[in-house]
């Protein structure tokens, strides 16, 4: 994604977020595609047609070293966006936007955001699911 910030062209969604302090549409699309229960549930039938069940399970649950986690499955995309914006604003306020993870609590839920070299890379909630949790 290419965004515009004044006269500077920014090639990375995370860089755009880091410079404007607002979540971009591309970043929101990333977190709602990878870390929202209902979006993952919608993709499972297609994945099961293309991949062995074990691979789909890894896609949904992640691995021991790289677990995949989700936001609260009861939250709307807007609530998730607000939670991530809150976490980002908190990281900026506390000067924790260069490298690593920053965790905040938002309405009783832990929200994690991750930075690499000053660029916001991802955000997720604490919930882990298996295919069985999705009804498969």
mmCIF file of N, CA and C in Angstrom:
data_model
loop_
_atom_site.group_PDB
_atom_site.id
_atom_site.type_symbol
_atom_site.label_atom_id
_atom_site.label_comp_id
_atom_site.label_asym_id
_atom_site.label_seq_id
_atom_site.Cartn_x
_atom_site.Cartn_y
_atom_site.Cartn_z
ATOM 1 N N UNK A 1 0.845 -1.177 0.000
ATOM 2 C CA UNK A 1 0.000 0.000 0.000
ATOM 3 C C UNK A 1 0.888 1.237 0.000
ATOM 4 N N UNK A 2 0.486 2.229 -0.750
ATOM 5 C CA UNK A 2 1.220 3.485 -0.760
ATOM 6 C C UNK A 2 0.298 4.568 -0.218
ATOM 7 N N UNK A 3 0.769 5.291 0.752
ATOM 8 C CA UNK A 3 0.002 6.384 1.336
ATOM 9 C C UNK A 3 0.733 7.685 1.117
ATOM 10 N N UNK A 4 0.069 8.782 1.333
ATOM 11 C CA UNK A 4 0.699 10.084 1.160
ATOM 12 C C UNK A 4 0.645 10.829 2.483
ATOM 13 N N UNK A 5 1.767 11.356 2.899
ATOM 14 C CA UNK A 5 1.873 12.118 4.135
ATOM 15 C C UNK A 5 2.569 13.419 3.778
ATOM 16 N N UNK A 6 1.793 14.477 3.575
ATOM 17 C CA UNK A 6 2.389 15.715 3.087
ATOM 18 C C UNK A 6 2.933 15.459 1.707
ATOM 19 N N UNK A 7 4.215 15.726 1.500
ATOM 20 C CA UNK A 7 4.809 15.473 0.187
ATOM 21 C C UNK A 7 5.612 14.180 0.165
ATOM 22 N N UNK A 8 5.660 13.456 1.291
ATOM 23 C CA UNK A 8 6.432 12.219 1.350
ATOM 24 C C UNK A 8 5.543 11.034 0.989
ATOM 25 N N UNK A 9 6.032 10.191 0.116
ATOM 26 C CA UNK A 9 5.332 8.960 -0.214
ATOM 27 C C UNK A 9 5.830 7.877 0.742
ATOM 28 N N UNK A 10 4.905 7.182 1.327
ATOM 29 C CA UNK A 10 5.242 6.143 2.292
ATOM 30 C C UNK A 10 4.799 4.809 1.718
ATOM 31 N N UNK A 11 5.729 3.863 1.597
ATOM 32 C CA UNK A 11 5.451 2.602 0.929
ATOM 33 C C UNK A 11 4.921 1.512 1.839
ATOM 34 N N UNK A 12 4.960 1.692 3.117
ATOM 35 C CA UNK A 12 4.581 0.638 4.041
ATOM 36 C C UNK A 12 3.423 1.113 4.902
ATOM 37 N N UNK A 13 2.380 0.312 4.985
ATOM 38 C CA UNK A 13 1.210 0.678 5.776
ATOM 39 C C UNK A 13 1.592 1.041 7.199
ATOM 40 N N UNK A 14 2.452 0.254 7.800
ATOM 41 C CA UNK A 14 2.878 0.522 9.172
ATOM 42 C C UNK A 14 3.593 1.852 9.312
ATOM 43 N N UNK A 15 4.395 2.213 8.301
ATOM 44 C CA UNK A 15 5.069 3.503 8.350
ATOM 45 C C UNK A 15 4.048 4.634 8.300
ATOM 46 N N UNK A 16 3.027 4.463 7.475
ATOM 47 C CA UNK A 16 1.982 5.477 7.369
ATOM 48 C C UNK A 16 1.286 5.646 8.712
ATOM 49 N N UNK A 17 0.982 4.560 9.371
ATOM 50 C CA UNK A 17 0.337 4.627 10.671
ATOM 51 C C UNK A 17 1.260 5.324 11.662
ATOM 52 N N UNK A 18 2.517 4.931 11.670
ATOM 53 C CA UNK A 18 3.464 5.484 12.622
ATOM 54 C C UNK A 18 3.633 6.989 12.443
ATOM 55 N N UNK A 19 3.483 7.487 11.254
ATOM 56 C CA UNK A 19 3.677 8.919 11.005
ATOM 57 C C UNK A 19 2.404 9.731 11.198
ATOM 58 N N UNK A 20 1.237 9.129 11.017
ATOM 59 C CA UNK A 20 -0.018 9.881 11.128
ATOM 60 C C UNK A 20 -0.724 9.639 12.456
ATOM 61 N N UNK A 21 -0.334 8.594 13.180
ATOM 62 C CA UNK A 21 -0.978 8.180 14.429
ATOM 63 C C UNK A 21 -2.429 7.745 14.241
ATOM 64 N N UNK A 22 -2.805 7.387 13.022
ATOM 65 C CA UNK A 22 -4.133 6.841 12.735
ATOM 66 C C UNK A 22 -3.951 5.510 12.024
ATOM 67 N N UNK A 23 -4.789 4.551 12.361
ATOM 68 C CA UNK A 23 -4.732 3.256 11.687
ATOM 69 C C UNK A 23 -5.187 3.427 10.241
ATOM 70 N N UNK A 24 -4.437 2.867 9.319
ATOM 71 C CA UNK A 24 -4.824 2.946 7.908
ATOM 72 C C UNK A 24 -5.853 1.871 7.596
ATOM 73 N N UNK A 25 -6.563 2.050 6.493
ATOM 74 C CA UNK A 25 -7.527 1.037 6.054
ATOM 75 C C UNK A 25 -6.835 -0.292 5.785
ATOM 76 N N UNK A 26 -5.630 -0.247 5.247
ATOM 77 C CA UNK A 26 -4.875 -1.463 4.961
ATOM 78 C C UNK A 26 -4.508 -2.213 6.224
ATOM 79 N N UNK A 27 -4.128 -1.483 7.265
ATOM 80 C CA UNK A 27 -3.778 -2.139 8.529
ATOM 81 C C UNK A 27 -5.020 -2.725 9.181
ATOM 82 N N UNK A 28 -6.115 -1.989 9.161
ATOM 83 C CA UNK A 28 -7.380 -2.505 9.726
ATOM 84 C C UNK A 28 -7.802 -3.755 8.964
ATOM 85 N N UNK A 29 -7.627 -3.752 7.652
ATOM 86 C CA UNK A 29 -7.963 -4.931 6.852
ATOM 87 C C UNK A 29 -7.102 -6.121 7.278
ATOM 88 N N UNK A 30 -5.816 -5.885 7.524
ATOM 89 C CA UNK A 30 -4.925 -6.959 7.975
ATOM 90 C C UNK A 30 -5.427 -7.565 9.284
ATOM 91 N N UNK A 31 -5.691 -6.733 10.286
ATOM 92 C CA UNK A 31 -6.072 -7.297 11.587
ATOM 93 C C UNK A 31 -7.443 -7.945 11.546
ATOM 94 N N UNK A 32 -8.357 -7.408 10.723
ATOM 95 C CA UNK A 32 -9.681 -8.036 10.659
ATOM 96 C C UNK A 32 -9.650 -9.313 9.816
ATOM 97 N N UNK A 33 -8.681 -9.453 8.947
ATOM 98 C CA UNK A 33 -8.561 -10.694 8.173
ATOM 99 C C UNK A 33 -7.869 -11.787 8.977
ATOM 100 N N UNK A 34 -6.848 -11.446 9.736
ATOM 101 C CA UNK A 34 -6.030 -12.445 10.426
ATOM 102 C C UNK A 34 -6.446 -12.727 11.865
ATOM 103 N N UNK A 35 -7.131 -11.786 12.527
ATOM 104 C CA UNK A 35 -7.323 -11.916 13.964
ATOM 105 C C UNK A 35 -8.764 -11.729 14.425
ATOM 106 N N UNK A 36 -9.723 -11.931 13.525
ATOM 107 C CA UNK A 36 -11.141 -11.823 13.868
ATOM 108 C C UNK A 36 -11.795 -13.189 13.665
ATOM 109 N N UNK A 37 -12.450 -13.670 14.710
ATOM 110 C CA UNK A 37 -13.050 -15.003 14.736
ATOM 111 C C UNK A 37 -13.958 -15.253 13.527
ATOM 112 N N UNK A 38 -14.921 -14.373 13.287
ATOM 113 C CA UNK A 38 -15.899 -14.625 12.222
ATOM 114 C C UNK A 38 -15.273 -14.618 10.834
ATOM 115 N N UNK A 39 -14.265 -13.799 10.627
ATOM 116 C CA UNK A 39 -13.591 -13.794 9.325
ATOM 117 C C UNK A 39 -12.851 -15.117 9.108
ATOM 118 N N UNK A 40 -12.172 -15.589 10.158
ATOM 119 C CA UNK A 40 -11.480 -16.878 10.061
ATOM 120 C C UNK A 40 -12.490 -18.001 9.827
ATOM 121 N N UNK A 41 -13.617 -17.947 10.521
ATOM 122 C CA UNK A 41 -14.651 -18.979 10.371
ATOM 123 C C UNK A 41 -15.174 -19.033 8.932
ATOM 124 N N UNK A 42 -15.326 -17.875 8.313
ATOM 125 C CA UNK A 42 -15.794 -17.819 6.924
ATOM 126 C C UNK A 42 -14.803 -18.449 5.951
ATOM 127 N N UNK A 43 -13.512 -18.401 6.271
ATOM 128 C CA UNK A 43 -12.486 -18.920 5.373
ATOM 129 C C UNK A 43 -12.267 -20.427 5.498
ATOM 130 N N UNK A 44 -12.655 -21.014 6.614
ATOM 131 C CA UNK A 44 -12.346 -22.422 6.879
ATOM 132 C C UNK A 44 -12.895 -23.377 5.817
ATOM 133 N N UNK A 45 -14.146 -23.256 5.368
ATOM 134 C CA UNK A 45 -14.629 -24.207 4.350
ATOM 135 C C UNK A 45 -13.769 -24.200 3.080
ATOM 136 N N UNK A 46 -13.318 -23.032 2.672
ATOM 137 C CA UNK A 46 -12.476 -22.926 1.470
ATOM 138 C C UNK A 46 -11.103 -23.537 1.712
ATOM 139 N N UNK A 47 -10.555 -23.281 2.904
ATOM 140 C CA UNK A 47 -9.255 -23.855 3.243
ATOM 141 C C UNK A 47 -9.321 -25.379 3.298
ATOM 142 N N UNK A 48 -10.395 -25.912 3.865
ATOM 143 C CA UNK A 48 -10.540 -27.376 3.980
ATOM 144 C C UNK A 48 -10.662 -28.048 2.613
ATOM 145 N N UNK A 49 -11.168 -27.341 1.629
ATOM 146 C CA UNK A 49 -11.247 -27.894 0.275
ATOM 147 C C UNK A 49 -9.884 -27.944 -0.395
ATOM 148 N N UNK A 50 -8.998 -26.995 -0.031
ATOM 149 C CA UNK A 50 -7.698 -26.881 -0.691
ATOM 150 C C UNK A 50 -6.567 -27.577 0.048
ATOM 151 N N UNK A 51 -6.667 -27.680 1.375
ATOM 152 C CA UNK A 51 -5.539 -28.149 2.181
ATOM 153 C C UNK A 51 -5.934 -29.306 3.087
ATOM 154 N N UNK A 52 -4.974 -30.119 3.483
ATOM 155 C CA UNK A 52 -5.266 -31.157 4.478
ATOM 156 C C UNK A 52 -5.701 -30.506 5.795
ATOM 157 N N UNK A 53 -6.511 -31.210 6.548
ATOM 158 C CA UNK A 53 -7.039 -30.696 7.808
ATOM 159 C C UNK A 53 -5.919 -30.209 8.745
ATOM 160 N N UNK A 54 -4.813 -30.932 8.806
ATOM 161 C CA UNK A 54 -3.713 -30.567 9.699
ATOM 162 C C UNK A 54 -3.140 -29.184 9.333
ATOM 163 N N UNK A 55 -3.044 -28.912 8.045
ATOM 164 C CA UNK A 55 -2.534 -27.611 7.594
ATOM 165 C C UNK A 55 -3.522 -26.490 7.927
ATOM 166 N N UNK A 56 -4.810 -26.782 7.800
ATOM 167 C CA UNK A 56 -5.832 -25.791 8.146
ATOM 168 C C UNK A 56 -5.783 -25.509 9.650
ATOM 169 N N UNK A 57 -5.590 -26.556 10.440
ATOM 170 C CA UNK A 57 -5.489 -26.383 11.897
ATOM 171 C C UNK A 57 -4.321 -25.450 12.240
ATOM 172 N N UNK A 58 -3.190 -25.631 11.571
ATOM 173 C CA UNK A 58 -2.034 -24.765 11.805
ATOM 174 C C UNK A 58 -2.348 -23.338 11.347
ATOM 175 N N UNK A 59 -3.031 -23.218 10.220
ATOM 176 C CA UNK A 59 -3.410 -21.902 9.718
ATOM 177 C C UNK A 59 -4.292 -21.166 10.732
ATOM 178 N N UNK A 60 -5.209 -21.887 11.359
ATOM 179 C CA UNK A 60 -6.151 -21.293 12.307
ATOM 180 C C UNK A 60 -5.531 -21.089 13.683
ATOM 181 N N UNK A 61 -4.783 -22.064 14.168
ATOM 182 C CA UNK A 61 -4.268 -22.040 15.540
ATOM 183 C C UNK A 61 -2.831 -21.561 15.645
ATOM 184 N N UNK A 62 -2.085 -21.658 14.567
ATOM 185 C CA UNK A 62 -0.670 -21.350 14.619
ATOM 186 C C UNK A 62 0.099 -22.545 15.151
ATOM 187 N N UNK A 63 1.322 -22.296 15.561
ATOM 188 C CA UNK A 63 2.183 -23.342 16.106
ATOM 189 C C UNK A 63 2.587 -22.951 17.520
ATOM 190 N N UNK A 64 3.299 -23.840 18.179
ATOM 191 C CA UNK A 64 3.765 -23.534 19.536
ATOM 192 C C UNK A 64 4.642 -22.285 19.527
ATOM 193 N N UNK A 65 5.539 -22.190 18.565
ATOM 194 C CA UNK A 65 6.445 -21.041 18.487
ATOM 195 C C UNK A 65 5.806 -19.789 17.893
ATOM 196 N N UNK A 66 4.781 -19.977 17.094
ATOM 197 C CA UNK A 66 4.105 -18.851 16.442
ATOM 198 C C UNK A 66 2.590 -19.031 16.527
ATOM 199 N N UNK A 67 2.038 -18.862 17.735
ATOM 200 C CA UNK A 67 0.589 -19.044 17.874
ATOM 201 C C UNK A 67 -0.181 -17.916 17.183
ATOM 202 N N UNK A 68 -1.363 -18.249 16.708
ATOM 203 C CA UNK A 68 -2.245 -17.242 16.127
ATOM 204 C C UNK A 68 -3.337 -16.972 17.145
ATOM 205 N N UNK A 69 -3.556 -15.728 17.444
ATOM 206 C CA UNK A 69 -4.590 -15.403 18.414
ATOM 207 C C UNK A 69 -5.538 -14.364 17.838
ATOM 208 N N UNK A 70 -6.657 -14.218 18.520
ATOM 209 C CA UNK A 70 -7.783 -13.452 17.999
ATOM 210 C C UNK A 70 -8.278 -12.439 19.020
ATOM 211 N N UNK A 71 -8.970 -11.444 18.511
ATOM 212 C CA UNK A 71 -9.687 -10.515 19.381
ATOM 213 C C UNK A 71 -10.942 -11.203 19.905
ATOM 214 N N UNK A 72 -11.566 -10.582 20.877
ATOM 215 C CA UNK A 72 -12.817 -11.096 21.443
ATOM 216 C C UNK A 72 -13.815 -11.347 20.311
ATOM 217 N N UNK A 73 -14.329 -12.574 20.241
ATOM 218 C CA UNK A 73 -15.212 -12.925 19.118
ATOM 219 C C UNK A 73 -16.556 -12.207 19.164
ATOM 220 N N UNK A 74 -16.872 -11.579 20.287
ATOM 221 C CA UNK A 74 -18.117 -10.824 20.411
ATOM 222 C C UNK A 74 -17.974 -9.374 19.943
ATOM 223 N N UNK A 75 -16.752 -8.939 19.706
ATOM 224 C CA UNK A 75 -16.509 -7.550 19.316
ATOM 225 C C UNK A 75 -16.763 -7.336 17.831
ATOM 226 N N UNK A 76 -17.262 -6.160 17.508
ATOM 227 C CA UNK A 76 -17.433 -5.754 16.106
ATOM 228 C C UNK A 76 -16.073 -5.283 15.573
ATOM 229 N N UNK A 77 -15.981 -5.145 14.261
ATOM 230 C CA UNK A 77 -14.751 -4.626 13.660
ATOM 231 C C UNK A 77 -14.441 -3.222 14.190
ATOM 232 N N UNK A 78 -15.467 -2.419 14.424
ATOM 233 C CA UNK A 78 -15.272 -1.066 14.961
ATOM 234 C C UNK A 78 -14.696 -1.125 16.372
ATOM 235 N N UNK A 79 -15.190 -2.029 17.207
ATOM 236 C CA UNK A 79 -14.650 -2.172 18.562
ATOM 237 C C UNK A 79 -13.185 -2.606 18.516
ATOM 238 N N UNK A 80 -12.871 -3.492 17.597
ATOM 239 C CA UNK A 80 -11.481 -3.949 17.434
ATOM 240 C C UNK A 80 -10.605 -2.785 16.978
ATOM 241 N N UNK A 81 -11.066 -2.041 16.000
ATOM 242 C CA UNK A 81 -10.306 -0.893 15.515
ATOM 243 C C UNK A 81 -10.069 0.110 16.650
ATOM 244 N N UNK A 82 -11.090 0.371 17.457
ATOM 245 C CA UNK A 82 -10.948 1.293 18.583
ATOM 246 C C UNK A 82 -9.931 0.775 19.605
ATOM 247 N N UNK A 83 -9.959 -0.534 19.866
ATOM 248 C CA UNK A 83 -9.029 -1.137 20.823
ATOM 249 C C UNK A 83 -7.592 -1.011 20.333
ATOM 250 N N UNK A 84 -7.379 -1.269 19.053
ATOM 251 C CA UNK A 84 -6.032 -1.192 18.492
ATOM 252 C C UNK A 84 -5.553 0.258 18.461
ATOM 253 N N UNK A 85 -6.436 1.175 18.124
ATOM 254 C CA UNK A 85 -6.058 2.599 18.142
ATOM 255 C C UNK A 85 -5.680 3.013 19.562
ATOM 256 N N UNK A 86 -6.428 2.543 20.556
ATOM 257 C CA UNK A 86 -6.121 2.825 21.961
ATOM 258 C C UNK A 86 -4.721 2.296 22.313
ATOM 259 N N UNK A 87 -4.438 1.063 21.906
ATOM 260 C CA UNK A 87 -3.127 0.461 22.189
ATOM 261 C C UNK A 87 -2.010 1.242 21.503
ATOM 262 N N UNK A 88 -2.242 1.631 20.259
ATOM 263 C CA UNK A 88 -1.241 2.401 19.526
ATOM 264 C C UNK A 88 -0.991 3.753 20.196
ATOM 265 N N UNK A 89 -2.071 4.436 20.552
ATOM 266 C CA UNK A 89 -1.935 5.736 21.216
ATOM 267 C C UNK A 89 -1.163 5.597 22.529
ATOM 268 N N UNK A 90 -1.421 4.509 23.267
ATOM 269 C CA UNK A 90 -0.723 4.268 24.521
ATOM 270 C C UNK A 90 0.770 4.023 24.276
ATOM 271 N N UNK A 91 1.087 3.277 23.233
ATOM 272 C CA UNK A 91 2.496 3.017 22.896
ATOM 273 C C UNK A 91 3.204 4.317 22.541
ATOM 274 N N UNK A 92 2.549 5.169 21.764
ATOM 275 C CA UNK A 92 3.136 6.458 21.388
ATOM 276 C C UNK A 92 3.367 7.296 22.641
ATOM 277 N N UNK A 93 2.358 7.372 23.490
ATOM 278 C CA UNK A 93 2.446 8.170 24.723
ATOM 279 C C UNK A 93 3.598 7.702 25.609
ATOM 280 N N UNK A 94 3.845 6.396 25.630
ATOM 281 C CA UNK A 94 4.886 5.824 26.481
ATOM 282 C C UNK A 94 6.220 5.604 25.761
ATOM 283 N N UNK A 95 6.316 6.069 24.517
ATOM 284 C CA UNK A 95 7.573 5.962 23.777
ATOM 285 C C UNK A 95 7.985 4.538 23.448
ATOM 286 N N UNK A 96 7.024 3.655 23.194
ATOM 287 C CA UNK A 96 7.320 2.240 22.946
ATOM 288 C C UNK A 96 6.963 1.844 21.519
ATOM 289 N N UNK A 97 7.436 2.616 20.571
ATOM 290 C CA UNK A 97 7.025 2.381 19.180
ATOM 291 C C UNK A 97 8.161 1.982 18.258
ATOM 292 N N UNK A 98 9.305 1.561 18.796
ATOM 293 C CA UNK A 98 10.383 1.195 17.881
ATOM 294 C C UNK A 98 10.472 -0.310 17.653
ATOM 295 N N UNK A 99 10.556 -1.086 18.702
ATOM 296 C CA UNK A 99 10.775 -2.527 18.532
ATOM 297 C C UNK A 99 10.045 -3.290 19.627
ATOM 298 N N UNK A 100 9.428 -4.386 19.240
ATOM 299 C CA UNK A 100 8.827 -5.284 20.219
ATOM 300 C C UNK A 100 7.325 -5.130 20.360
ATOM 301 N N UNK A 101 6.819 -5.769 21.408
ATOM 302 C CA UNK A 101 5.376 -5.805 21.662
ATOM 303 C C UNK A 101 5.004 -4.829 22.762
ATOM 304 N N UNK A 102 3.803 -4.297 22.640
ATOM 305 C CA UNK A 102 3.234 -3.420 23.664
ATOM 306 C C UNK A 102 1.841 -3.957 23.968
ATOM 307 N N UNK A 103 1.567 -4.207 25.241
ATOM 308 C CA UNK A 103 0.291 -4.795 25.651
ATOM 309 C C UNK A 103 -0.455 -3.811 26.540
ATOM 310 N N UNK A 104 -1.744 -3.644 26.238
ATOM 311 C CA UNK A 104 -2.616 -2.810 27.061
ATOM 312 C C UNK A 104 -3.863 -3.601 27.403
ATOM 313 N N UNK A 105 -4.593 -3.110 28.387
ATOM 314 C CA UNK A 105 -5.899 -3.699 28.683
ATOM 315 C C UNK A 105 -6.955 -2.719 28.204
ATOM 316 N N UNK A 106 -7.912 -3.250 27.476
ATOM 317 C CA UNK A 106 -8.980 -2.434 26.900
ATOM 318 C C UNK A 106 -10.296 -3.149 27.156
ATOM 319 N N UNK A 107 -11.146 -2.570 27.985
ATOM 320 C CA UNK A 107 -12.415 -3.184 28.383
ATOM 321 C C UNK A 107 -12.230 -4.630 28.833
ATOM 322 N N UNK A 108 -11.220 -4.845 29.664
ATOM 323 C CA UNK A 108 -10.966 -6.164 30.241
ATOM 324 C C UNK A 108 -10.246 -7.145 29.341
ATOM 325 N N UNK A 109 -9.863 -6.736 28.159
ATOM 326 C CA UNK A 109 -9.180 -7.610 27.200
ATOM 327 C C UNK A 109 -7.753 -7.124 26.986
ATOM 328 N N UNK A 110 -6.816 -8.068 26.927
ATOM 329 C CA UNK A 110 -5.441 -7.696 26.603
ATOM 330 C C UNK A 110 -5.321 -7.536 25.090
ATOM 331 N N UNK A 111 -4.791 -6.400 24.690
ATOM 332 C CA UNK A 111 -4.567 -6.100 23.275
ATOM 333 C C UNK A 111 -3.069 -5.933 23.087
ATOM 334 N N UNK A 112 -2.509 -6.676 22.148
ATOM 335 C CA UNK A 112 -1.079 -6.610 21.866
ATOM 336 C C UNK A 112 -0.869 -5.966 20.507
ATOM 337 N N UNK A 113 0.080 -5.039 20.458
ATOM 338 C CA UNK A 113 0.521 -4.495 19.176
ATOM 339 C C UNK A 113 2.015 -4.761 19.079
ATOM 340 N N UNK A 114 2.490 -4.912 17.864
ATOM 341 C CA UNK A 114 3.887 -5.272 17.645
ATOM 342 C C UNK A 114 4.534 -4.312 16.654
ATOM 343 N N UNK A 115 5.724 -3.837 17.021
ATOM 344 C CA UNK A 115 6.496 -2.932 16.175
ATOM 345 C C UNK A 115 7.792 -3.601 15.756
ATOM 346 N N UNK A 116 8.254 -3.274 14.565
ATOM 347 C CA UNK A 116 9.577 -3.694 14.101
ATOM 348 C C UNK A 116 10.235 -2.483 13.454
ATOM 349 N N UNK A 117 11.359 -2.086 14.003
ATOM 350 C CA UNK A 117 12.119 -0.932 13.520
ATOM 351 C C UNK A 117 11.237 0.303 13.349
ATOM 352 N N UNK A 118 10.386 0.550 14.338
ATOM 353 C CA UNK A 118 9.550 1.741 14.337
ATOM 354 C C UNK A 118 8.295 1.650 13.505
ATOM 355 N N UNK A 119 8.010 0.480 12.949
ATOM 356 C CA UNK A 119 6.845 0.303 12.091
ATOM 357 C C UNK A 119 5.858 -0.649 12.767
ATOM 358 N N UNK A 120 4.599 -0.233 12.859
ATOM 359 C CA UNK A 120 3.544 -1.083 13.412
ATOM 360 C C UNK A 120 3.292 -2.232 12.453
ATOM 361 N N UNK A 121 3.455 -3.470 12.945
ATOM 362 C CA UNK A 121 3.341 -4.641 12.082
ATOM 363 C C UNK A 121 2.028 -5.389 12.247
ATOM 364 N N UNK A 122 1.552 -5.563 13.500
ATOM 365 C CA UNK A 122 0.327 -6.320 13.701
ATOM 366 C C UNK A 122 -0.265 -5.997 15.060
ATOM 367 N N UNK A 123 -1.460 -6.495 15.274
ATOM 368 C CA UNK A 123 -2.134 -6.385 16.561
ATOM 369 C C UNK A 123 -3.079 -7.565 16.689
ATOM 370 N N UNK A 124 -3.257 -8.027 17.932
ATOM 371 C CA UNK A 124 -4.126 -9.184 18.163
ATOM 372 C C UNK A 124 -4.580 -9.220 19.610
ATOM 373 N N UNK A 125 -5.607 -10.017 19.833
ATOM 374 C CA UNK A 125 -6.128 -10.221 21.178
ATOM 375 C C UNK A 125 -5.562 -11.498 21.772
ATOM 376 N N UNK A 126 -6.060 -11.911 22.946
ATOM 377 C CA UNK A 126 -5.479 -13.046 23.662
ATOM 378 C C UNK A 126 -6.116 -14.403 23.381
ATOM 379 N N UNK A 127 -7.138 -14.443 22.568
ATOM 380 C CA UNK A 127 -7.922 -15.677 22.417
ATOM 381 C C UNK A 127 -7.331 -16.616 21.380
ATOM 382 N N UNK A 128 -7.239 -17.902 21.736
ATOM 383 C CA UNK A 128 -6.722 -18.939 20.834
ATOM 384 C C UNK A 128 -7.866 -19.904 20.521
ATOM 385 N N UNK A 129 -7.928 -20.358 19.284
ATOM 386 C CA UNK A 129 -8.987 -21.277 18.861
ATOM 387 C C UNK A 129 -8.414 -22.405 18.024
ATOM 388 N N UNK A 130 -9.153 -23.513 17.991
ATOM 389 C CA UNK A 130 -8.845 -24.648 17.130
ATOM 390 C C UNK A 130 -9.995 -24.800 16.156
ATOM 391 N N UNK A 131 -9.851 -25.698 15.191
ATOM 392 C CA UNK A 131 -10.946 -25.960 14.253
ATOM 393 C C UNK A 131 -12.225 -26.359 14.985
ATOM 394 N N UNK A 132 -12.084 -27.098 16.052
ATOM 395 C CA UNK A 132 -13.242 -27.526 16.834
ATOM 396 C C UNK A 132 -14.026 -26.325 17.380
ATOM 397 N N UNK A 133 -13.317 -25.288 17.806
ATOM 398 C CA UNK A 133 -13.978 -24.080 18.315
ATOM 399 C C UNK A 133 -14.796 -23.393 17.231
ATOM 400 N N UNK A 134 -14.406 -23.582 15.979
ATOM 401 C CA UNK A 134 -15.128 -22.993 14.850
ATOM 402 C C UNK A 134 -16.241 -23.918 14.335
ATOM 403 N N UNK A 135 -16.396 -25.065 14.967
ATOM 404 C CA UNK A 135 -17.450 -25.992 14.557
ATOM 405 C C UNK A 135 -17.015 -26.994 13.506
ATOM 406 N N UNK A 136 -15.715 -27.214 13.347
ATOM 407 C CA UNK A 136 -15.203 -28.152 12.329
ATOM 408 C C UNK A 136 -14.419 -29.272 12.959
#
